Amino acid sequence: MALEPIRNRRIYSQIADQIRDLIASGVYRPGSYLPPERDLATSLGVSRSSVREALIALEVLGLVDVRVGDGVLVRAIPPAEAQGDSLMRRVMRLTRPGPDPELPVALDLDVEIPPFALLQARRLVEPEAAALAARRATSADIAAIEAAFAQNVADNRARSTTHPGDRMFHIRIAQASGNAAFEQFMIVLLGHAYGGMFRRLQSLYTTAEMIANSESQHAAILDSIRAGSEAGARDAMIVHLDMVIDVFLRE
Amino acid sequence: MALEPIRNRRIYSQIADQIRDLIASGVYRPGSYLPPERDLATSLGVSRSSVREALIALEVLGLVDVRVGDGVLVRAIPPAEAQGDSLMRRVMRLTRPGPDPELPVALDLDVEIPPFALLQARRLVEPEAAALAARRATSADIAAIEAAFAQNVADNRARSTTHPGDRMFHIRIAQASGNAAFEQFMIVLLGHAYGGMFRRLQSLYTTAEMIANSESQHAAILDSIRAGSEAGARDAMIVHLDMVIDVFLRE
DNA sequence: CTGGATCAATGGCCGGACCAATGCTAAGCA
DNA sequence: TGCTTAGCATTGGTCCGGCCATTGATCCAG
């Protein structure tokens, strides 16, 4: 091949790449600040506008946090922290062994996913989805989440056993994340979520106390998203899911 | 609560939200062009700089495609329509004719998931799936993964552009994890993964070097799973996905 | 020592200017 | 007529300089 394809890439993209590399190589460490926009511009020999565009791209990607009047903070990489949870280890041990590996690859919405497997997957994805939602949710997104929450509360008052409001609440948060993969993921998983065993367990452990806890946790998640607090939304979602997992483990 | 939290969000973010809503509501349809930056600026009463920043944010999110000298092309597919005839589409109604912000909840395999969004989701799930696979993969599971790996190598030799072996490799690992949620997740996401944009980027940046890297990384993952090393499999998968993400971010 | 005022640094936003790429159109040619 | 080509208007790309708003640190008064 030998020929390098010449891409007349836009300046902001090239700048973003350079900064990304510098972050990856440890020159700019998480928790520290990037040089001021003006300095970056002169150092790179570009205008401040282009630097700003690059920083916005990095901000959307979640690599930096732009703070007005302060500076541009290099963020810690979120996916790394999801490990090392003893509770998760317990869940993993409880899921059943794998199916026949020669089964044809097919999406089958009638497959019943065991509750622990389902919660294990949600535990990985939903905290990040909530954090993204806190950052990106539009007012329409927030209104949709609020409506789902309202229905969730109504469901609880009506002693619902299928909890459509709860499902909708989580799905709408995934939608508000702006990540289509998260959205599809949640739709698929919650489409599975009400198989026989799951429903049985659900009714078994839906005590008045758990309903109250769940409601207040939902409210906390919603508040954080409304306030635009990524860390708050992530933590609130973790607390919520861990409680649900705990309830099922208590059996 | 009466007090509505003030999200003193930056202009570019508010603009991006508005455009996002307009795309979602079908005002700006996929395949059509947004109004010129200058028009958007005057319509919104903001500067062109802010509009440009918003467009870059949307571009990073994969919702639009900015074309020099031409215009800004809408790339997303609003969840509502897409009046295709996909065999596997299934619409779930989780709400009664509820309140106003009635967002459509539908599993739609025709929705094109932007590469970064897809990889972001995979980055959360696949390392854990690999670790689980390392713990409990049966000999049959490993044989299935090996077969997929062999096909992946053959695909590379044959200059495949759809990479069925690669997809199968990752799906087999998810199957070997024994977590049905992980399996369904990967099947759904990789079913999306080969839409137009993704394929275009894939072919554009599949250099000989990247193929070699990918192959050795796949081999490392397979080795760790074979050896029953959870941490090794998790780390190897992280290394692999981070490389892929890096390639796509560099676009 | 504490609290408030001050101030420099930094990001946020603006408007205009000019350049470069694109696509359309009409003139020119075979 | 039909095709090519040179303009030309449109649109995004980039830069500049300016001014405002927020933040955090510093200094001063009590």
Coordinates of C-alpha atoms (C1' of nucleotides) in Angstrom, one line a residue:
Chain A
M1 CA 0.0 0.0 0.0
A2 CA 2.6 2.5 1.1
L3 CA 0.3 5.4 0.1
E4 CA -1.1 7.2 3.0
P5 CA -4.6 8.5 2.2
I6 CA -4.5 12.3 2.3
R7 CA -7.4 13.4 4.4
N8 CA -8.0 17.1 4.3
R9 CA -9.3 16.8 7.8
R10 CA -10.7 19.8 9.6
I11 CA -8.5 21.6 12.0
Y12 CA -10.6 20.9 15.0
S13 CA -10.4 17.2 14.4
Q14 CA -6.6 17.3 14.1
I15 CA -6.3 19.4 17.3
A16 CA -8.6 17.0 19.1
D17 CA -6.5 14.1 18.0
Q18 CA -3.3 15.7 19.3
I19 CA -4.9 16.5 22.7
R20 CA -6.2 13.0 22.9
D21 CA -2.8 11.6 22.2
L22 CA -1.3 13.8 24.9
I23 CA -3.9 12.6 27.3
A24 CA -3.3 9.0 26.4
S25 CA 0.4 9.4 26.7
G26 CA 0.1 10.8 30.1
V27 CA 1.4 14.3 29.3
Y28 CA -2.0 15.7 30.4
R29 CA -3.1 13.6 33.3
P30 CA -6.7 13.1 34.5
G31 CA -7.5 15.6 37.2
S32 CA -5.1 18.2 35.8
Y33 CA -5.9 21.1 33.6
L34 CA -5.1 21.7 29.9
P35 CA -3.3 24.9 29.0
P36 CA -5.6 27.8 28.4
E37 CA -7.4 28.0 25.1
R38 CA -5.3 31.0 24.1
D39 CA -2.1 29.3 24.9
L40 CA -3.1 26.2 23.0
A41 CA -4.0 28.3 20.0
T42 CA -0.7 30.0 19.8
S43 CA 1.2 26.9 20.5
L44 CA -0.6 25.0 17.8
G45 CA -0.5 28.0 15.4
V46 CA -4.2 28.0 15.0
S47 CA -7.0 30.3 16.0
R48 CA -8.7 30.1 19.3
S49 CA -12.0 29.2 17.6
S50 CA -10.5 26.0 16.2
V51 CA -9.2 25.1 19.6
R52 CA -12.6 25.7 21.1
E53 CA -14.2 23.5 18.5
A54 CA -11.7 20.7 19.3
L55 CA -12.4 21.1 23.0
I56 CA -16.1 20.8 22.4
A57 CA -15.6 17.6 20.4
L58 CA -13.5 16.2 23.3
E59 CA -16.2 17.3 25.7
V60 CA -18.9 15.5 23.8
L61 CA -16.7 12.5 23.8
G62 CA -16.4 12.8 27.6
L63 CA -12.6 13.2 27.7
V64 CA -12.5 16.7 29.2
D65 CA -14.7 18.9 31.3
V66 CA -14.8 22.6 30.4
R67 CA -15.2 24.8 33.4
V68 CA -16.1 28.4 32.9
G69 CA -13.7 30.8 34.4
D70 CA -11.4 28.0 35.6
G71 CA -10.0 25.8 32.8
V72 CA -10.4 22.6 30.9
L73 CA -10.2 19.6 33.2
V74 CA -8.9 16.2 31.9
R75 CA -11.5 13.7 33.0
A76 CA -10.8 10.3 34.4
I77 CA -11.8 7.5 32.0
P78 CA -15.2 6.3 33.2
P79 CA -15.4 2.7 32.0
A80 CA -12.4 1.6 34.1
E81 CA -14.1 2.1 37.4
A82 CA -16.9 -0.4 36.8
Q83 CA -14.7 -3.3 38.0
G84 CA -14.0 -4.8 41.4
D85 CA -17.4 -5.0 42.9
S86 CA -17.9 -7.9 45.2
L87 CA -21.6 -7.7 44.7
M88 CA -21.2 -8.2 41.0
R89 CA -19.0 -11.2 41.6
R90 CA -21.8 -12.8 43.5
V91 CA -24.2 -12.2 40.7
M92 CA -21.9 -13.7 38.2
R93 CA -21.6 -16.9 40.1
L94 CA -25.3 -17.3 40.2
T95 CA -25.9 -17.2 36.5
R96 CA -26.3 -20.5 34.8
P97 CA -23.7 -22.1 32.4
G98 CA -23.7 -21.2 28.8
P99 CA -26.0 -22.7 26.1
D100 CA -24.9 -24.9 23.3
P101 CA -22.2 -22.9 21.4
E102 CA -23.3 -24.2 18.1
L103 CA -26.7 -22.6 18.3
P104 CA -27.5 -20.3 15.4
V105 CA -27.0 -16.6 16.0
A106 CA -30.4 -15.1 16.2
L107 CA -32.1 -12.5 18.1
D108 CA -34.9 -14.1 20.0
L109 CA -37.1 -11.9 22.1
D110 CA -38.8 -14.9 23.5
V111 CA -35.6 -16.1 25.2
E112 CA -36.0 -15.8 28.9
I113 CA -33.1 -14.0 30.4
P114 CA -32.5 -15.0 34.0
P115 CA -33.0 -12.1 36.4
F116 CA -29.4 -12.0 37.7
A117 CA -28.0 -12.1 34.2
L118 CA -30.3 -9.2 33.2
L119 CA -29.4 -7.2 36.3
Q120 CA -25.7 -7.8 35.7
A121 CA -25.9 -6.4 32.2
R122 CA -28.0 -3.4 33.4
R123 CA -25.5 -2.8 36.1
L124 CA -22.8 -2.3 33.5
V125 CA -24.7 0.0 31.2
E126 CA -27.3 2.0 33.0
P127 CA -25.0 4.0 35.3
E128 CA -23.1 5.3 32.3
A129 CA -26.4 5.9 30.5
A130 CA -27.7 8.0 33.4
A131 CA -24.4 10.0 33.5
L132 CA -24.7 10.7 29.8
A133 CA -28.4 11.7 30.2
A134 CA -27.4 14.1 32.9
R135 CA -25.1 15.8 30.5
R136 CA -27.2 15.7 27.4
A137 CA -30.8 15.5 28.3
T138 CA -33.0 18.1 26.6
S139 CA -35.9 19.7 28.3
A140 CA -38.1 17.3 26.3
D141 CA -36.1 14.3 27.5
I142 CA -36.5 15.4 31.0
A143 CA -40.2 15.9 30.6
A144 CA -40.4 12.4 29.2
I145 CA -38.5 11.0 32.2
E146 CA -40.7 12.9 34.5
A147 CA -43.8 11.5 32.9
A148 CA -42.5 8.0 33.2
F149 CA -41.7 8.6 36.9
A150 CA -45.2 9.9 37.5
Q151 CA -46.6 6.8 36.0
N152 CA -44.3 4.7 38.0
V153 CA -45.6 6.3 41.2
A154 CA -49.1 5.7 40.0
D155 CA -48.3 2.1 39.3
N156 CA -47.1 1.7 42.8
R157 CA -50.2 3.2 44.2
A158 CA -52.3 0.8 42.1
R159 CA -50.2 -2.2 43.2
S160 CA -49.2 -2.9 39.6
T161 CA -47.3 -6.1 39.0
T162 CA -45.9 -5.4 35.6
H163 CA -44.5 -1.9 36.5
P164 CA -44.7 -0.3 33.0
G165 CA -43.8 3.0 34.6
D166 CA -40.6 1.6 36.0
R167 CA -39.6 0.1 32.6
M168 CA -40.4 3.3 30.8
F169 CA -38.4 5.3 33.3
H170 CA -35.3 3.4 32.6
I171 CA -35.8 3.3 28.9
R172 CA -36.3 7.0 28.7
I173 CA -33.1 7.7 30.6
A174 CA -31.3 5.5 28.0
Q175 CA -33.0 7.5 25.3
A176 CA -32.0 10.8 26.9
S177 CA -28.4 9.6 26.9
G178 CA -28.4 10.2 23.2
N179 CA -26.6 6.9 22.6
A180 CA -28.7 4.8 20.3
A181 CA -26.9 1.7 21.4
F182 CA -27.9 2.2 25.0
E183 CA -31.5 2.8 24.0
Q184 CA -31.8 -0.3 21.9
F185 CA -30.0 -2.3 24.7
M186 CA -32.5 -1.2 27.3
I187 CA -35.5 -1.8 25.0
V188 CA -34.3 -5.3 24.3
L189 CA -33.5 -6.1 27.9
L190 CA -36.6 -4.7 29.4
G191 CA -38.6 -6.5 26.7
H192 CA -37.3 -9.7 28.2
A193 CA -37.6 -8.5 31.7
Y194 CA -41.1 -9.8 32.5
G195 CA -40.8 -13.5 31.8
G196 CA -42.3 -15.9 34.2
M197 CA -39.6 -16.3 36.7
F198 CA -38.8 -12.7 36.8
R199 CA -42.3 -11.7 37.4
R200 CA -42.7 -14.3 40.1
L201 CA -39.6 -13.0 42.0
Q202 CA -40.7 -9.4 41.4
S203 CA -44.0 -9.9 43.1
L204 CA -42.4 -11.9 45.8
Y205 CA -40.1 -9.1 46.8
T206 CA -42.1 -6.1 46.1
T207 CA -42.6 -5.1 49.6
A208 CA -43.9 -1.7 50.7
E209 CA -40.5 -0.8 51.9
M210 CA -38.9 -1.7 48.7
I211 CA -41.4 0.3 46.7
A212 CA -40.7 3.4 48.9
N213 CA -36.9 2.9 48.4
S214 CA -37.3 2.4 44.7
E215 CA -39.4 5.6 44.4
S216 CA -37.0 7.7 46.3
Q217 CA -34.1 6.3 44.3
H218 CA -35.8 7.1 41.1
A219 CA -36.4 10.6 42.3
A220 CA -32.8 11.0 43.2
I221 CA -31.8 9.8 39.7
L222 CA -34.2 12.2 38.1
D223 CA -33.0 15.1 40.3
S224 CA -29.4 14.5 39.3
I225 CA -30.3 14.4 35.6
R226 CA -32.3 17.5 35.9
A227 CA -29.4 19.2 37.7
G228 CA -27.0 18.1 35.0
S229 CA -24.9 16.2 37.6
E230 CA -23.2 13.3 35.8
A231 CA -21.6 11.9 38.8
G232 CA -24.7 12.2 40.8
A233 CA -26.8 10.5 38.2
R234 CA -24.3 7.7 37.9
D235 CA -24.1 7.1 41.6
A236 CA -27.8 7.3 42.1
M237 CA -28.3 4.7 39.4
I238 CA -25.7 2.5 41.0
V239 CA -27.4 2.7 44.3
H240 CA -30.7 1.9 42.8
L241 CA -29.5 -1.1 40.8
D242 CA -27.5 -2.4 43.7
M243 CA -30.5 -2.3 45.8
V244 CA -32.5 -4.3 43.3
I245 CA -29.7 -6.8 42.9
D246 CA -29.5 -7.1 46.7
V247 CA -33.2 -7.8 46.9
F248 CA -33.0 -10.6 44.5
L249 CA -29.9 -12.0 46.2
R250 CA -31.6 -12.0 49.5
E251 CA -33.9 -14.8 48.4
Chain B
M1 CA -40.5 21.2 44.3
A2 CA -41.6 24.4 42.6
L3 CA -38.1 25.5 42.0
E4 CA -36.9 24.5 38.7
P5 CA -33.1 23.9 38.7
I6 CA -31.4 26.3 36.4
R7 CA -29.2 24.6 34.0
N8 CA -26.9 27.4 32.9
R9 CA -25.9 25.4 29.9
R10 CA -23.7 26.8 27.2
I11 CA -25.2 28.1 24.0
Y12 CA -23.8 25.4 21.8
S13 CA -25.4 22.8 23.9
Q14 CA -28.8 24.4 23.8
I15 CA -28.6 24.8 20.0
A16 CA -27.6 21.2 19.6
D17 CA -30.5 20.2 21.7
Q18 CA -32.9 22.1 19.6
I19 CA -31.6 20.7 16.4
R20 CA -31.6 17.3 17.9
D21 CA -35.3 17.7 18.8
L22 CA -36.1 19.0 15.4
I23 CA -34.4 16.0 13.8
A24 CA -36.2 13.6 16.2
S25 CA -39.6 15.3 15.5
G26 CA -39.1 14.9 11.8
V27 CA -38.8 18.6 10.9
Y28 CA -35.3 17.9 9.6
R29 CA -35.5 14.6 7.9
P30 CA -32.6 12.2 7.3
G31 CA -31.0 12.7 3.9
S32 CA -32.0 16.4 3.9
Y33 CA -29.9 19.4 4.7
L34 CA -30.0 21.7 7.6
P35 CA -30.4 25.4 6.9
P36 CA -27.0 27.1 6.3
E37 CA -25.0 28.0 9.3
R38 CA -25.6 31.7 8.7
D39 CA -29.4 31.2 8.5
L40 CA -29.4 29.1 11.6
A41 CA -27.4 31.8 13.4
T42 CA -29.8 34.6 12.5
S43 CA -32.9 32.5 13.2
L44 CA -31.7 31.5 16.6
G45 CA -30.3 34.9 17.3
V46 CA -26.8 33.7 18.1
S47 CA -23.5 33.9 16.4
R48 CA -22.3 31.7 13.7
S49 CA -19.5 30.5 15.9
S50 CA -22.0 29.0 18.4
V51 CA -24.0 27.3 15.6
R52 CA -20.7 25.8 14.4
E53 CA -19.9 24.5 17.8
A54 CA -23.3 22.9 18.1
L55 CA -22.9 21.3 14.7
I56 CA -19.6 19.9 15.7
A57 CA -21.2 18.4 18.8
L58 CA -23.9 16.8 16.6
E59 CA -21.2 15.6 14.2
V60 CA -19.3 13.9 17.0
L61 CA -22.5 12.3 18.2
G62 CA -23.0 11.0 14.6
L63 CA -26.3 12.8 14.0
V64 CA -25.2 15.0 11.1
D65 CA -22.6 15.0 8.4
V66 CA -20.9 18.3 7.6
R67 CA -20.0 18.7 4.0
V68 CA -17.7 21.5 2.9
G69 CA -19.2 23.7 0.3
D70 CA -22.4 21.8 0.4
G71 CA -24.3 21.8 3.6
V72 CA -25.0 19.9 6.8
L73 CA -26.6 16.5 6.1
V74 CA -29.0 14.9 8.6
R75 CA -27.8 11.4 9.2
A76 CA -30.0 10.1 12.0
I77 CA -33.1 8.2 11.5
P78 CA -35.9 9.4 13.7
P79 CA -37.3 6.5 15.7
A80 CA -40.8 7.2 14.6
E81 CA -40.9 6.5 10.9
A82 CA -38.5 4.4 8.9
Q83 CA -41.4 2.7 7.3
G84 CA -39.4 -0.3 6.3
D85 CA -40.3 -3.9 6.5
S86 CA -37.7 -5.4 8.7
L87 CA -38.6 -8.9 9.6
M88 CA -37.4 -8.6 13.1
R89 CA -38.9 -5.3 14.0
R90 CA -41.1 -5.5 17.0
V91 CA -42.8 -2.6 18.6
M92 CA -43.5 -2.6 22.2
R93 CA -46.1 -0.4 23.8
L94 CA -45.3 0.0 27.4
T95 CA -47.5 2.9 28.1
R96 CA -51.1 3.6 28.0
P97 CA -52.1 6.6 25.9
G98 CA -50.2 8.6 28.5
P99 CA -49.0 12.1 28.9
D100 CA -47.6 14.4 26.3
P101 CA -44.0 13.5 25.7
E102 CA -45.0 10.2 24.3
L103 CA -41.7 9.0 22.9
P104 CA -41.8 5.9 20.7
V105 CA -40.5 2.8 22.3
A106 CA -39.5 0.5 19.6
L107 CA -36.8 -2.0 18.8
D108 CA -35.8 -1.1 15.3
L109 CA -32.9 -2.9 13.8
D110 CA -33.0 -0.4 10.9
V111 CA -31.8 2.4 13.2
E112 CA -28.3 3.2 12.4
I113 CA -26.2 3.4 15.5
P114 CA -23.2 5.8 15.2
P115 CA -19.9 3.9 15.5
F116 CA -18.8 5.8 18.6
A117 CA -22.1 5.1 20.4
L118 CA -21.9 1.5 19.5
L119 CA -18.3 1.2 20.6
Q120 CA -19.1 3.0 23.8
A121 CA -21.7 0.4 24.7
R122 CA -19.5 -2.5 23.7
R123 CA -16.7 -1.0 25.8
L124 CA -18.9 -1.4 28.9
V125 CA -20.1 -4.9 28.3
E126 CA -17.6 -6.9 26.4
P127 CA -14.7 -6.8 28.9
E128 CA -17.0 -8.4 31.5
A129 CA -18.3 -10.8 29.0
A130 CA -14.8 -11.9 28.2
A131 CA -13.9 -12.3 31.8
L132 CA -17.0 -14.4 32.4
A133 CA -16.2 -16.5 29.3
A134 CA -12.7 -17.1 30.7
R135 CA -14.2 -18.5 33.9
R136 CA -16.8 -20.8 32.6
A137 CA -16.3 -21.5 28.9
T138 CA -16.7 -25.1 28.1
S139 CA -14.5 -26.9 25.6
A140 CA -17.3 -26.6 23.1
D141 CA -17.5 -22.9 23.7
I142 CA -13.8 -22.6 23.1
A143 CA -14.0 -24.6 20.0
A144 CA -16.8 -22.3 18.7
I145 CA -14.6 -19.2 19.5
E146 CA -11.7 -20.8 17.8
A147 CA -13.7 -21.5 14.7
A148 CA -14.9 -17.9 14.5
F149 CA -11.3 -16.8 15.0
A150 CA -10.2 -19.0 12.1
Q151 CA -12.9 -17.5 9.9
N152 CA -11.8 -14.0 11.0
V153 CA -8.3 -14.7 9.8
A154 CA -9.6 -16.1 6.6
D155 CA -11.7 -13.0 6.1
N156 CA -8.7 -10.8 6.5
R157 CA -6.8 -12.8 4.0
A158 CA -9.7 -12.4 1.6
R159 CA -10.0 -8.7 2.2
S160 CA -13.5 -9.1 3.5
T161 CA -15.3 -5.8 4.0
T162 CA -18.2 -7.2 6.2
H163 CA -16.0 -9.2 8.6
P164 CA -18.4 -11.9 9.5
G165 CA -15.7 -13.8 11.4
D166 CA -15.0 -10.8 13.6
R167 CA -18.7 -10.4 14.4
M168 CA -19.0 -14.1 15.1
F169 CA -15.9 -14.0 17.3
H170 CA -17.3 -11.4 19.6
I171 CA -20.8 -13.0 19.7
R172 CA -19.3 -16.4 20.5
I173 CA -17.5 -14.9 23.5
A174 CA -20.7 -13.4 24.7
Q175 CA -22.4 -16.7 24.3
A176 CA -19.6 -18.4 26.2
S177 CA -20.1 -16.0 29.1
G178 CA -23.3 -17.9 29.9
N179 CA -25.1 -14.6 30.4
A180 CA -28.0 -14.5 28.0
A181 CA -28.3 -10.8 28.3
F182 CA -24.8 -10.3 27.1
E183 CA -25.5 -12.6 24.2
Q184 CA -28.6 -10.8 23.1
F185 CA -26.9 -7.5 23.6
M186 CA -24.1 -8.4 21.2
I187 CA -26.4 -9.9 18.7
V188 CA -28.5 -6.8 18.6
L189 CA -25.6 -4.4 18.4
L190 CA -23.6 -6.3 15.8
G191 CA -26.8 -6.6 13.8
H192 CA -26.7 -2.9 13.7
A193 CA -23.0 -2.6 13.2
Y194 CA -22.8 -2.9 9.5
G195 CA -24.9 0.0 8.3
G196 CA -23.8 2.3 5.6
M197 CA -21.7 4.7 7.6
F198 CA -20.1 2.1 9.7
R199 CA -19.1 0.0 6.7
R200 CA -17.7 3.0 4.9
L201 CA -15.5 4.0 7.9
Q202 CA -14.6 0.4 8.4
S203 CA -13.3 0.0 4.9
L204 CA -11.6 3.3 4.9
Y205 CA -9.5 2.7 8.0
T206 CA -8.9 -1.0 7.8
T207 CA -5.2 -0.8 7.0
A208 CA -2.9 -3.8 6.9
E209 CA -1.5 -2.7 10.2
M210 CA -4.8 -2.5 11.9
I211 CA -5.7 -5.9 10.6
A212 CA -2.5 -7.3 12.1
N213 CA -3.1 -5.6 15.4
S214 CA -6.7 -6.8 15.5
E215 CA -5.7 -10.4 14.8
S216 CA -3.0 -10.5 17.5
Q217 CA -5.5 -8.9 19.9
H218 CA -8.1 -11.5 19.1
A219 CA -5.5 -14.2 19.6
A220 CA -4.6 -12.7 23.0
I221 CA -8.3 -12.7 24.1
L222 CA -8.7 -16.3 22.9
D223 CA -5.6 -17.4 24.7
S224 CA -6.7 -15.8 28.0
I225 CA -10.1 -17.5 27.7
R226 CA -8.5 -20.8 27.0
A227 CA -6.2 -20.4 30.0
G228 CA -9.2 -19.5 32.2
S229 CA -7.7 -16.1 33.0
E230 CA -10.5 -13.7 33.8
A231 CA -8.3 -10.7 34.3
G232 CA -6.3 -11.5 31.2
A233 CA -9.4 -11.8 29.1
R234 CA -10.9 -8.7 30.4
D235 CA -7.7 -6.7 29.8
A236 CA -7.2 -8.1 26.4
M237 CA -10.7 -7.2 25.4
I238 CA -10.2 -3.7 26.8
V239 CA -7.0 -3.3 24.8
H240 CA -8.7 -4.5 21.6
L241 CA -11.8 -2.3 21.9
D242 CA -9.7 0.8 22.9
M243 CA -7.7 0.3 19.7
V244 CA -10.8 0.1 17.6
I245 CA -12.2 3.2 19.3
D246 CA -9.0 5.0 18.7
V247 CA -9.1 4.2 15.0
F248 CA -12.6 5.6 14.7
L249 CA -12.0 8.6 16.8
R250 CA -9.1 9.5 14.5
E251 CA -11.4 9.8 11.5
Chain C
dC1 C1' -8.7 34.8 62.1
dT2 C1' -12.7 35.5 59.3
dG3 C1' -15.4 37.8 55.8
dG4 C1' -15.8 40.6 52.0
dA5 C1' -14.0 43.3 48.2
dT6 C1' -10.8 43.2 44.5
dC7 C1' -8.5 41.5 40.5
dA8 C1' -6.3 38.7 37.2
dA9 C1' -7.1 34.6 34.6
dT10 C1' -10.1 31.9 31.9
dG11 C1' -13.8 30.4 29.2
dG12 C1' -18.3 32.2 26.6
dC13 C1' -19.9 34.6 22.9
dC14 C1' -20.0 37.8 19.2
dG15 C1' -19.4 39.8 14.5
dG16 C1' -16.8 40.4 10.6
dA17 C1' -13.6 39.1 7.3
dC18 C1' -11.5 36.2 3.9
dC19 C1' -10.4 31.5 2.1
dA20 C1' -11.7 26.9 0.0
dA21 C1' -14.7 23.5 -1.6
dT22 C1' -18.9 22.3 -3.9
dG23 C1' -22.6 22.2 -7.1
dC24 C1' -25.2 24.6 -10.4
dT25 C1' -25.5 27.0 -14.7
dA26 C1' -24.7 28.9 -18.8
dA27 C1' -21.4 29.8 -22.3
dG28 C1' -18.6 27.6 -25.6
dC29 C1' -17.3 23.9 -28.6
dA30 C1' -17.6 19.6 -31.4
Chain D
dT1 C1' -27.9 18.4 -30.2
dG2 C1' -24.9 17.0 -26.7
dC3 C1' -20.9 17.4 -24.1
dT4 C1' -17.3 20.0 -21.8
dT5 C1' -15.8 23.7 -19.3
dA6 C1' -15.4 28.1 -17.0
dG7 C1' -17.8 31.0 -14.1
dC8 C1' -20.4 32.0 -10.2
dA9 C1' -23.1 31.9 -6.1
dT10 C1' -23.6 29.2 -2.0
dT11 C1' -21.8 27.1 1.9
dG12 C1' -18.6 25.5 5.2
dG13 C1' -13.5 26.5 7.2
dT14 C1' -10.6 29.4 9.6
dC15 C1' -8.9 33.4 11.6
dC16 C1' -9.0 37.8 14.2
dG17 C1' -10.1 40.9 17.7
dG18 C1' -13.0 42.3 20.9
dC19 C1' -15.9 42.3 25.1
dC20 C1' -18.6 39.9 28.7
dA21 C1' -19.3 36.4 32.7
dT22 C1' -17.5 33.3 35.8
dT23 C1' -14.1 31.5 38.8
dG24 C1' -10.5 31.3 42.1
dA25 C1' -7.0 33.5 44.5
dT26 C1' -5.3 37.5 46.8
dC27 C1' -5.5 41.3 49.8
dC28 C1' -7.6 44.2 53.1
dA29 C1' -10.6 45.5 56.9
dG30 C1' -12.9 44.3 60.9

